Every structure is written in C-alpha cells, then in structure tokens.
Short mmCIF file of C-alpha atoms and ligand atoms in Angstrom, two decimals:
data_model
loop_
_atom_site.label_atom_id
_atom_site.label_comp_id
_atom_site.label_asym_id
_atom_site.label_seq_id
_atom_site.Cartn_x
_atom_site.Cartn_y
_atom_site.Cartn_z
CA UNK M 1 80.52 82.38 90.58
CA UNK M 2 81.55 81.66 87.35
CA UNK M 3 84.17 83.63 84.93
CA UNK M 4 82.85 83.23 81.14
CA UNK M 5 85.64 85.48 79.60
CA UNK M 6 88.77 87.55 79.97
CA UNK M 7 89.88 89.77 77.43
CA UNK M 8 93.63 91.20 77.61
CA UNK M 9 95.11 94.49 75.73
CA UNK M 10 98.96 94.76 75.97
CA UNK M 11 98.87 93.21 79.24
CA UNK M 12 102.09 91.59 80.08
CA UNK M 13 102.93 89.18 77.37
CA UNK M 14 99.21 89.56 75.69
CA UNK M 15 98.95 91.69 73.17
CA UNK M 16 95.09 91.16 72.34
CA UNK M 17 92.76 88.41 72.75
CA UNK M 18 89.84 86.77 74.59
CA UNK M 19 89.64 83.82 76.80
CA UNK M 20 86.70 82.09 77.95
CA UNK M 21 86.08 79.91 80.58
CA UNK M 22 83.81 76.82 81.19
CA UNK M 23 82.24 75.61 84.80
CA UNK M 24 84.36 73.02 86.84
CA UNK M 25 88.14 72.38 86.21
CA UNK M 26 90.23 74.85 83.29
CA UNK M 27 93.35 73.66 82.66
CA UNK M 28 95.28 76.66 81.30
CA UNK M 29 98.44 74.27 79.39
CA UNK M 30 101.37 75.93 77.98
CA UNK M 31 105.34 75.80 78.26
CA UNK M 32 107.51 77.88 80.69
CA UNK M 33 106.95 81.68 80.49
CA UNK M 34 103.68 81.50 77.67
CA UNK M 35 101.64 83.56 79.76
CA UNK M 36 99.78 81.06 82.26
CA UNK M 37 100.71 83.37 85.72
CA UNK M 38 100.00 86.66 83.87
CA UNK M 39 96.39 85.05 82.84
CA UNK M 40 95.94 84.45 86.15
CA UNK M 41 97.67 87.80 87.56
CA UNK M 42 94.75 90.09 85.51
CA UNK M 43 91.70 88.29 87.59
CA UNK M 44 93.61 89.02 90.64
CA UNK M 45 93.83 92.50 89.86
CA UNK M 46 90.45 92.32 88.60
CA UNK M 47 89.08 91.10 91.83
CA UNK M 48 91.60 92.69 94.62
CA UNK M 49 92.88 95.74 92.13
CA UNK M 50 96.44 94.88 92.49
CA UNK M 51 98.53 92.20 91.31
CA UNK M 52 99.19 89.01 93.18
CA UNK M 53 102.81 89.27 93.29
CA UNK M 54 102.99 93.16 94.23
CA UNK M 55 104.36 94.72 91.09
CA UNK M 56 103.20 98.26 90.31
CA UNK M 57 100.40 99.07 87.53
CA UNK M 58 102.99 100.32 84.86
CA UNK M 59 105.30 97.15 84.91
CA UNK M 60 102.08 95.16 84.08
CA UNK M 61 101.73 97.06 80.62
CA UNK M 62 102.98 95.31 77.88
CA UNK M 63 106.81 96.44 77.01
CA UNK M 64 106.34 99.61 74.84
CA UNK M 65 103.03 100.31 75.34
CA UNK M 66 101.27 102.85 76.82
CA UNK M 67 98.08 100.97 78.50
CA UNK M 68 97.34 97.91 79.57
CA UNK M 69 93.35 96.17 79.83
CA UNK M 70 91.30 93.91 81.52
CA UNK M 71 88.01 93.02 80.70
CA UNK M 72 86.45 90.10 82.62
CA UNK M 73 82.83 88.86 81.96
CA UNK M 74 81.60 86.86 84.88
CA UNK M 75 77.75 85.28 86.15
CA UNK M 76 77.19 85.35 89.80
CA UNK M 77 73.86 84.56 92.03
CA UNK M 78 72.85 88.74 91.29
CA UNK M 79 73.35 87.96 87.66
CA UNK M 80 76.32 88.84 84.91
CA UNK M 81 78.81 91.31 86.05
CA UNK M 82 81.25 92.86 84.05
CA UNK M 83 84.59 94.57 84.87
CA UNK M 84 87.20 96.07 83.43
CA UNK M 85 90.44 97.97 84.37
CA UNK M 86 92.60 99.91 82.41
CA UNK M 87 96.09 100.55 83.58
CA UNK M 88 98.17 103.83 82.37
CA UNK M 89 102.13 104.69 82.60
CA UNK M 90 101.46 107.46 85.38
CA UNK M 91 100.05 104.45 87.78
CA UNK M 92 96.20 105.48 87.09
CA UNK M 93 93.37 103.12 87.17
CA UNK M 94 90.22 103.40 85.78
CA UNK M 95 87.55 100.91 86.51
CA UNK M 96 84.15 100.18 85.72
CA UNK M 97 81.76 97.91 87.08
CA UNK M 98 78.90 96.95 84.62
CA UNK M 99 80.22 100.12 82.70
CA UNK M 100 79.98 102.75 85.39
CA UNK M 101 82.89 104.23 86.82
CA UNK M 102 83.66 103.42 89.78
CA UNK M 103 86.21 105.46 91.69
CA UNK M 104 87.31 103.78 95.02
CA UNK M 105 88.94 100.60 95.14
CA UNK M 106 86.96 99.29 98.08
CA UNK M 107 84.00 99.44 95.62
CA UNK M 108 85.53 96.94 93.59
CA UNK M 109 86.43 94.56 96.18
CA UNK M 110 83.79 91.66 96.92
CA UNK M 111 82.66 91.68 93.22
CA UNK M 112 84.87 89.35 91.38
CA UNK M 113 85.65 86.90 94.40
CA UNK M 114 88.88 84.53 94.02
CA UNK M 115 90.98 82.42 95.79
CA UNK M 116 94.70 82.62 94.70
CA UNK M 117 97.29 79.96 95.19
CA UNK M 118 101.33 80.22 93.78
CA UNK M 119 103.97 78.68 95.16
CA UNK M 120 104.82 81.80 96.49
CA UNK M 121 101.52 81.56 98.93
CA UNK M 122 103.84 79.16 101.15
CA UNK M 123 105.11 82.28 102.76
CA UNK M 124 101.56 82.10 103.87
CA UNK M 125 102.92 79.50 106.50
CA UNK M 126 106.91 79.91 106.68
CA UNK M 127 107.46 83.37 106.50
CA UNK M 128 106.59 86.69 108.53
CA UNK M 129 103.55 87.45 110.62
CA UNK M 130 102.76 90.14 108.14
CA UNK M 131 102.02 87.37 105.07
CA UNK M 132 99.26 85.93 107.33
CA UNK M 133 97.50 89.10 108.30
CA UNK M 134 97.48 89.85 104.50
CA UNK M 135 95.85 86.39 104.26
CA UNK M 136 93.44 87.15 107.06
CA UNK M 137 92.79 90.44 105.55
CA UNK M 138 92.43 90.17 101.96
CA UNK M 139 90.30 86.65 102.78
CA UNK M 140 87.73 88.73 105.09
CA UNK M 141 87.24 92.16 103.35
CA UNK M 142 86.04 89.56 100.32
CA UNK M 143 82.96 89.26 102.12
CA UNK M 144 82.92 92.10 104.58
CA UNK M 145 83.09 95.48 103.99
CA UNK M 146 82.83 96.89 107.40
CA UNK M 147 86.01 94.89 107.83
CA UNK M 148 87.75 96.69 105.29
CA UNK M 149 86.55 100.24 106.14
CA UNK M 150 88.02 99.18 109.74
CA UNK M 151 91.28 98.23 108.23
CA UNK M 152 91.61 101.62 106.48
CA UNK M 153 90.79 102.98 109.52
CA UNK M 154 92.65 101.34 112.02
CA UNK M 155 95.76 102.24 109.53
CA UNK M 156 94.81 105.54 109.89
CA UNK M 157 94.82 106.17 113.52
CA UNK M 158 98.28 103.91 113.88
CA UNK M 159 99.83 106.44 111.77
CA UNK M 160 98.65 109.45 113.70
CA UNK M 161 99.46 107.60 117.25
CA UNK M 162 102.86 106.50 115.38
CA UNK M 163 103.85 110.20 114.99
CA UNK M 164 103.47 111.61 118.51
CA UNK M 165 104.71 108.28 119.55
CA UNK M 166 108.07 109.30 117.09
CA UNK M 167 107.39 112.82 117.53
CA UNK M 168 109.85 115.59 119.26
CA UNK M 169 107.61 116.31 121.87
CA UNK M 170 108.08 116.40 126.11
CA UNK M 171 106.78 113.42 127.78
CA UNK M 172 103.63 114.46 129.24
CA UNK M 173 103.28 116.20 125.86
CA UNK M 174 102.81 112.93 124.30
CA UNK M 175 101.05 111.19 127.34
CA UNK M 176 98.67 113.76 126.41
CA UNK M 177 97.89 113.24 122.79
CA UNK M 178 97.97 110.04 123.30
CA UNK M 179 95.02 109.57 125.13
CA UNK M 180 93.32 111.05 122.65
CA UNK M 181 94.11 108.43 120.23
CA UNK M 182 94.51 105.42 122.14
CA UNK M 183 90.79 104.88 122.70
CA UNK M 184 90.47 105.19 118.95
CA UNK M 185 92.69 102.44 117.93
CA UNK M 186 91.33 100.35 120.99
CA UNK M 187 87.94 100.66 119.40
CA UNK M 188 88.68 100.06 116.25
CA UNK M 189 91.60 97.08 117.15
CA UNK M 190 88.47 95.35 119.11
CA UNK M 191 86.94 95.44 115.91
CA UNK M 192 89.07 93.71 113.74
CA UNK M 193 90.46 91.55 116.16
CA UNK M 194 86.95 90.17 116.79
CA UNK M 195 86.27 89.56 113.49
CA UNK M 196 89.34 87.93 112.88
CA UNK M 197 88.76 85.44 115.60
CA UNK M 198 85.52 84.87 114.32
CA UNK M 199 86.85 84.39 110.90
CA UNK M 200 89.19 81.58 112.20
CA UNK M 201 86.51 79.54 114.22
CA UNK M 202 84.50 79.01 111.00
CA UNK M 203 88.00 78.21 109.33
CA UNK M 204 89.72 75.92 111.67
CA UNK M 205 87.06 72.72 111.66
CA UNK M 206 86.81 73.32 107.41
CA UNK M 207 90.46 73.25 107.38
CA UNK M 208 91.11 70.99 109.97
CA UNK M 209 88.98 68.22 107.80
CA UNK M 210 90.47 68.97 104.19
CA UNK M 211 93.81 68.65 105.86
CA UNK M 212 92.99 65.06 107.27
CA UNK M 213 91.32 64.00 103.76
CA UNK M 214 94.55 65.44 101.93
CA UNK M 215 97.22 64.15 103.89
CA UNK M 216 95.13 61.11 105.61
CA UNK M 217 97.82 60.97 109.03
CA UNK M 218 98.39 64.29 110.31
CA UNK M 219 96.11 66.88 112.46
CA UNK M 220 96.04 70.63 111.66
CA UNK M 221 95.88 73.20 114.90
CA UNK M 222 95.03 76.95 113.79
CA UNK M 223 94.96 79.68 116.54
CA UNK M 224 94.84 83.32 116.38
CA UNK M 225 98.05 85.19 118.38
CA UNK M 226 95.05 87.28 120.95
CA UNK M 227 93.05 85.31 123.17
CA UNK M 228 90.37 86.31 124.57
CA UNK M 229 90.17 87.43 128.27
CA UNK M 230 88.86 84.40 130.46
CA UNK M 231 85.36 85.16 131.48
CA UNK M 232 81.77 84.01 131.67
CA UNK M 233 80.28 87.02 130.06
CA UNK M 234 79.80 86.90 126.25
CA UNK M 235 76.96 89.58 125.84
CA UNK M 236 79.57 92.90 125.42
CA UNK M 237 82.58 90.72 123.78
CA UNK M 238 83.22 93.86 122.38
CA UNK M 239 83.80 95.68 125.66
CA UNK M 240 85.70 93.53 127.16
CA UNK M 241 88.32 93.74 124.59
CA UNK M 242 88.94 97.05 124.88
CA UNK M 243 88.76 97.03 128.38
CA UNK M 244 91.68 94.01 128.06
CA UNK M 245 93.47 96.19 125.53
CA UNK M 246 93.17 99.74 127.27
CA UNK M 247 94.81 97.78 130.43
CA UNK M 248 97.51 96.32 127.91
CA UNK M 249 98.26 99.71 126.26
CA UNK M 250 98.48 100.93 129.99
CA UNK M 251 101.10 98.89 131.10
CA UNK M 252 103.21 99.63 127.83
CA UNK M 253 103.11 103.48 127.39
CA UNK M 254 106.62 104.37 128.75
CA UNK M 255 108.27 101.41 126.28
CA UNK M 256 106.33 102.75 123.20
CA UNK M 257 107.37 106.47 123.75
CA UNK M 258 110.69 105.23 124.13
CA UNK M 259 110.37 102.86 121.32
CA UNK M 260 108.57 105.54 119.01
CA UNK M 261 105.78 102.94 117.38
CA UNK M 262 103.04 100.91 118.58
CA UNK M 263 103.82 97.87 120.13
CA UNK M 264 100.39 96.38 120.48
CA UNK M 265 97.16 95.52 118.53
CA UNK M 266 96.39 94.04 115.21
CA UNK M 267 98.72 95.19 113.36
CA UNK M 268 101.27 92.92 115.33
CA UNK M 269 98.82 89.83 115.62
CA UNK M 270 99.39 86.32 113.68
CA UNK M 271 98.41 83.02 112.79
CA UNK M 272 99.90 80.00 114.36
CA UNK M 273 99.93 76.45 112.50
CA UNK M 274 100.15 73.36 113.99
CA UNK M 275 100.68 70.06 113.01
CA UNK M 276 100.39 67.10 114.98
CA UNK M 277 100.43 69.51 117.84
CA UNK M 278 104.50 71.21 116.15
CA UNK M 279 104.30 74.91 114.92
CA UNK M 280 104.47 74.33 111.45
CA UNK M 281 106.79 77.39 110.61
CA UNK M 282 109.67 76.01 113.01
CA UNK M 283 109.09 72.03 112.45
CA UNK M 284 107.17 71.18 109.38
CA UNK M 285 108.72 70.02 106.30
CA UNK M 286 108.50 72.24 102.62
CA UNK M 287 105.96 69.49 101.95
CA UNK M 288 103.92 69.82 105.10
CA UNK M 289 104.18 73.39 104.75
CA UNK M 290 102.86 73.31 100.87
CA UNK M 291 99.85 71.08 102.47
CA UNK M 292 98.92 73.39 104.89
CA UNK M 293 98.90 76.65 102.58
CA UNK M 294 96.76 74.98 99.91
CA UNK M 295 94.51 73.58 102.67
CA UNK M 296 93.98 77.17 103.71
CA UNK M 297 92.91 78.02 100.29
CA UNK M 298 90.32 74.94 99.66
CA UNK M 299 88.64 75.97 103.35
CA UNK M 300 88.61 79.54 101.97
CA UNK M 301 86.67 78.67 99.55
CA UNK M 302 83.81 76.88 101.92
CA UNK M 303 84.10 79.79 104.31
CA UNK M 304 83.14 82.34 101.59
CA UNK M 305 80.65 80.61 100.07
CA UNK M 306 78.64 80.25 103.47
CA UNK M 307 79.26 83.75 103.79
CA UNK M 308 78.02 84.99 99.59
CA UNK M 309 76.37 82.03 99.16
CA UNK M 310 78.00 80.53 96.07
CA UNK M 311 81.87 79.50 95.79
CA UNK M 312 84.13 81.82 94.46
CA UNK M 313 86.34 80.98 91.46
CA UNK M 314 89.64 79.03 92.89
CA UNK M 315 93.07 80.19 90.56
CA UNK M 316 95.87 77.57 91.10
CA UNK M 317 99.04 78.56 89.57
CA UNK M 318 101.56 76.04 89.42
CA UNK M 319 100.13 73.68 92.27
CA UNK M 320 100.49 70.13 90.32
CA UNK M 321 103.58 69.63 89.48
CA UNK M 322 104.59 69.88 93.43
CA UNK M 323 102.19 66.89 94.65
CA UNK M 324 102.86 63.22 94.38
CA UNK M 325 99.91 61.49 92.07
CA UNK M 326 97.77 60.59 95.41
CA UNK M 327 97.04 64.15 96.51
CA UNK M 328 96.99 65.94 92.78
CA UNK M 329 93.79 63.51 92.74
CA UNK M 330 92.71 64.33 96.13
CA UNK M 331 92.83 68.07 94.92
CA UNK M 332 91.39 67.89 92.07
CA UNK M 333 88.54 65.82 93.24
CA UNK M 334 88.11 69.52 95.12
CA UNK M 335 88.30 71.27 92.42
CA UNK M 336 85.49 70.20 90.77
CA UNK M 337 82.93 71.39 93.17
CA UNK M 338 83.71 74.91 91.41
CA UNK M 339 85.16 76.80 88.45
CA UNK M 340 89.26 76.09 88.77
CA UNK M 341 91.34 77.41 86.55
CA UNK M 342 94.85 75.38 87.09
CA UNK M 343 97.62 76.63 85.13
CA UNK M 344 100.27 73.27 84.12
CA UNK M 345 103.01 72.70 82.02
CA UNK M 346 101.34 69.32 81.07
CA UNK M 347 97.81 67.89 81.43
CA UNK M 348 97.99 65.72 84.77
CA UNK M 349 96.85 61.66 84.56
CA UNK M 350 92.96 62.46 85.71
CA UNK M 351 89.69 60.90 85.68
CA UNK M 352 87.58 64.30 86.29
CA UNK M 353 85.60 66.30 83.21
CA UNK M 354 87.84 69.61 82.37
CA UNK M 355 88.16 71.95 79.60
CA UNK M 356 91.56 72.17 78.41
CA UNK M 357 93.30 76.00 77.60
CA UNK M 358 96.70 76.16 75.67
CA UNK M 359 98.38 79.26 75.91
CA UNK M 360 101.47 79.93 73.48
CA UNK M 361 103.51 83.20 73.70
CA UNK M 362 100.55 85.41 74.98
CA UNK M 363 98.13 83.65 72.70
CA UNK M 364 95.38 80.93 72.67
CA UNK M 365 96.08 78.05 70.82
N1 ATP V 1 105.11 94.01 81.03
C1 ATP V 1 105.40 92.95 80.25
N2 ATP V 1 105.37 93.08 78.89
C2 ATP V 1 105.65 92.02 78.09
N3 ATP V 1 106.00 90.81 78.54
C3 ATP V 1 106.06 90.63 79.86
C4 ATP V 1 105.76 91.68 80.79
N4 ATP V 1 105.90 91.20 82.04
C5 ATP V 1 106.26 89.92 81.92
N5 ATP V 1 106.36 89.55 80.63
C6 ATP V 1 106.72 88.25 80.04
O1 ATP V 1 105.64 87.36 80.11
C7 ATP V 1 106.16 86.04 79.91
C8 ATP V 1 105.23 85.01 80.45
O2 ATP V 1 105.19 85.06 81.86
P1 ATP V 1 104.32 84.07 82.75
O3 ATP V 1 104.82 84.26 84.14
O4 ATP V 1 102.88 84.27 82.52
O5 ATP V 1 104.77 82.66 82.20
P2 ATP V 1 104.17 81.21 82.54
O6 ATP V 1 103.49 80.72 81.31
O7 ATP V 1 103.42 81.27 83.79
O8 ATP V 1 105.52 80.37 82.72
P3 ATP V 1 105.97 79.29 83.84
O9 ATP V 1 105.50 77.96 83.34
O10 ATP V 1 107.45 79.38 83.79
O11 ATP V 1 105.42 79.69 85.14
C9 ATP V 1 107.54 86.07 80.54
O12 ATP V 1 108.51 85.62 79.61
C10 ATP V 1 107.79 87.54 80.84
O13 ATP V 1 109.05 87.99 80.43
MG1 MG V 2 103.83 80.67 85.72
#
C-alpha cells in the first residue's frame, strides 16, 4: 500500500495544503512543534477514525475554526482508494470512501492500513494490560472484521452481565440472569481469545527474529495471559474453550456478585514480554523496552501483509533520535521494504534512497 497524497483543511496547525508521498523511506524534517505528529495524527484517524493519542474530534480542528479535513489519496493491490473525513465542533464525522458515504466506522477500518509508532507506544510494553489488548485489538481488526464485530460484541454482553452483576437484585435473582448471559460472553470470549492466540503464534517467530537482528544478543519470549487447556484434541478448539471457561466462570460466581464486575475473560487478558527469559515490564531497561515496542511494530507489518497481501504503510514518529547509529541503520534498512514516513528533527547519517519532506509551521517547505 502506498499513500500518494494527504491534503489538510484547518487541521491542527495546517491551515491548507497537500502533501504527497513517494514509495520507500519519507522523511517528514522540520523543527520542534512544525506539524510532523499532527501529519502523522490525520492518517491515523484516516485509517482507525480516531486519533493516535486519544484526543476528541473538536480539539483536532484548527483553533477558531469550525471544521477540520482529511483527504488521503492512496494505491493498494484493489487499486486507488480515496478517503476523506471531515471533523465538526459537535464531535460529527462524516466519511467517504471513494466518495460514498459511509456511515459506520467499522466500514472504514481495514482500508487505509498503518502501523503507528511514538514514543508513547512504549506503554505498549511498560504500562497496563489494557495498552496491549488495544495493541492486540486495533492490530487484528486491521485485517479481520469478524474480529471486530466480536469485539463490539463481546463489549456488549460485558456491559449487560456487568449490570446484574452491580445490580440491586436478590442473589438467586442474579444467579438467574446470569445464566442467561454467561454462555453469551463464553461464546463470544472463545472467539476472540482464539484469535488472539492465533494472532500471536504468527507474531512471536517474526518478532522473535527482528529482535535478534536489531539488538544482535538478546532473545524475545511473547505469550498470551490464557493457555489453552492441555489436551490431545484440536478438532473443536473452540469447544473446549468454552467448556474451560464455563468451568472457570463456575467456580467464580459468588466473588463476581460480590465484586459487582466480571472477573474473567478477554477483557482482563494480556501480553507478557520476555527477554532473555526476564518479563520485560518488571526487568528490562527504557532501552530494552523501546526495542521491544518497535520490534512489535516491524513484525506487524510482516504479519499483515501475509494476511492483505501487501505491507501496510509504517508511520514512525520520533523513533531516530532515541537509537544509537548501529540500530537507526538496522531500522531503516527495514524501512525500506515499504512506504515509511519517519518524522525527524534532522536528516539521520544514511546510505538508503529517501525522499525528503520539510514541514515549517503547518506548511511544506
Ligand atoms: N487544534 C489545533 N489548532 C492549531 N494548532 C494546534 C492544534 N493542536 C495542536 N496545535 C499546534 O500544532 C503544533 C505542532 O504540533 P506537532 O505535534 O505536530 O509538532 P511536531 O512538529 O511534531 O514537533 P516535535 O518535533 O516537538 O514533536 C503545536 O505547536 C501545537 O500547539
Ligand atoms: Mg512530534
């Protein structure tokens, strides 16, 4: 996939203009706060339909004005796409694909395929649970929608279970309801959680291998928090997860009606990262940690292209001027496999073809 323009109206610090793109490596150059992150914030939004860093609609409209849009011209395998999104003051979006409206956002999802880095995606490794099942889920619905419509689902049903669970109700009152909705979210958590596990098999030997060419020493362990019930029988993997959960949610039902929430299922589920056999959240260094988050993102990139069957377009914001010389080539040597678009405050010391971008108070230069 290839981006061959955006074009920005009041959006952030852009007031108009048009951008475009070549293949392989885009340096996007420019001094602090020129508009490099908010170039790369609108083909987020573009291809997830909210911003990276989780700021509403309306505080993405340029000061003063009353809309802000997006227009972003792209080729993929199918042919050119093209998408824009305009943003309004009461928080509506309008977006159309190839200029037809389209009015959900998981219709928009899976079009424009990206891989974001910041240096805010280390939370992806040091922070809470709930960063890496954002990673697991935002990386997965990119290439499967069933995935997604389980997500919505699954969030669904927790919230229904969640308020008997909470409810002011007698006991058997709630034992009651609750095995009306239990099965539901067992079906549906069986679901997701096999997908999940299937998502990290094909990403643990991709990442395990970039992280060994990056860092040349160190071994990377990833493991998903549910394991799957010891047993010879692989035909009805499906079954026996909810048979393994439905026991599970058994032995828990008097803690979660005294606890008033769900205790159990994918919603609670993480990640774990090892390095040389330490959980990298407890032992690992910042720069260890760094490593491992931006490994993620290159096998991302492998995993969804065996899945769509071309690379998606890889957004680095900020990643150079944290890694020593040695592994800013290493990356970059990555980089050119696909269309990168690197945001820097200066051009790095490189051997590789790129096209160079300067950006200057919301404007090219
Ligand atoms: N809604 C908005 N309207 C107008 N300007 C905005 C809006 N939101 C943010 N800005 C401004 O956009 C400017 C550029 O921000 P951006 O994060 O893109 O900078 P940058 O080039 O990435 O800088 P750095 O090198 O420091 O990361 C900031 O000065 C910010 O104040
Ligand atoms: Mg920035």
């Amino acid at each position: 996939m290839e981006i061959n323009s955006v074009k920005l109206n009041n959006f952030r610090n852009y007031a108009a203009g048009e951008i475009n793109f070549l293949p392989g490596v885009n340096f996007i150059v420019g001094q602090n706060a020129q508009g490099k992150t908010n170039l790369l914030e609108s083909i987020y939004l573009v291809s997830v339909g909210k911003s990276p860093k989780n700021s509403k609609d309306k505080q993405i409209i340029k000061f003063g004005e009353e809309r802000a849009r997006v227009e972003i011209v792209f080729n993929t395998l199918a042919g050119r796409k093209n998408i824009s999104i305009i943003l309004d003051k009461q928080n509506k979006k309008f977006i159309k694909i190839n200029n037809l409206n389209i009015l959900k956002l998981t219709e928009l999802v899976g079009n424009l395929s990206v891989v974001y880095f910041s240096p805010d995606e280390l939370k992806l490794v040091k922070e809470v649970p709930e960063d890496r099942r954002n990673f697991l889920d935002i990386s997965i619905s990119q290439f499967d929608k069933v995935y997604l419509y389980n997500l919505i689902k699954y969030n669904k049903i927790l919230k229904q279970r969640n308020t008997i669970l909470k409810g002011n109700f007698s006991y058997n009152s709630k034992v009651e309801q609750l095995s009306l909705f239990t099965p539901q979210l067992i079906s549906t958590a069986a679901d997701i959680i096999l997908t999940r596990l299937k998502f990290v098999e094909k990403l643990t030997p991709i990442a395990k291998d970039i992280h060994t060419q990056i860092t040349q020493t160190e071994t990377l362990d990833i493991s998903y928090s549910y394991t799957l019930p010891n047993t010879s029988e692989t035909s009805n993997l499906k079954q026996l997860v909810v048979d393994d959960l439905t026991k599970q949610f058994a032995s828990i039902l008097d803690k979660e009606i005294e606890l008033g929430y769900t205790c159990l299922g994918p919603h609670r589920d993480d990640l774990i990262f090892k390095i040389n056999n330490l959980d990298c959240r407890q032992f690992c260094s910042q720069g260890q940690q760094r490593t491992v988050a931006l490994v993620l993102k290159l096998s991302l990139m492998e995993v969804i292209k065996k899945e769509i069957k071309e690379y998606p377009i890889l957004l680095l914001d900020d990643v150079l001027s944290e890694l020593d010389d040695s592994r800013q080539n290493r990356l970059l040597n990555f980089c050119t496999n696909y269309q990168t678009l690197i945001t820097c405050t200066a051009l790095p010391q490189t051997d590789i073809n790129y096209n160079k971008i300067s950006i200057s108070n919301g404007k090219i230069v």
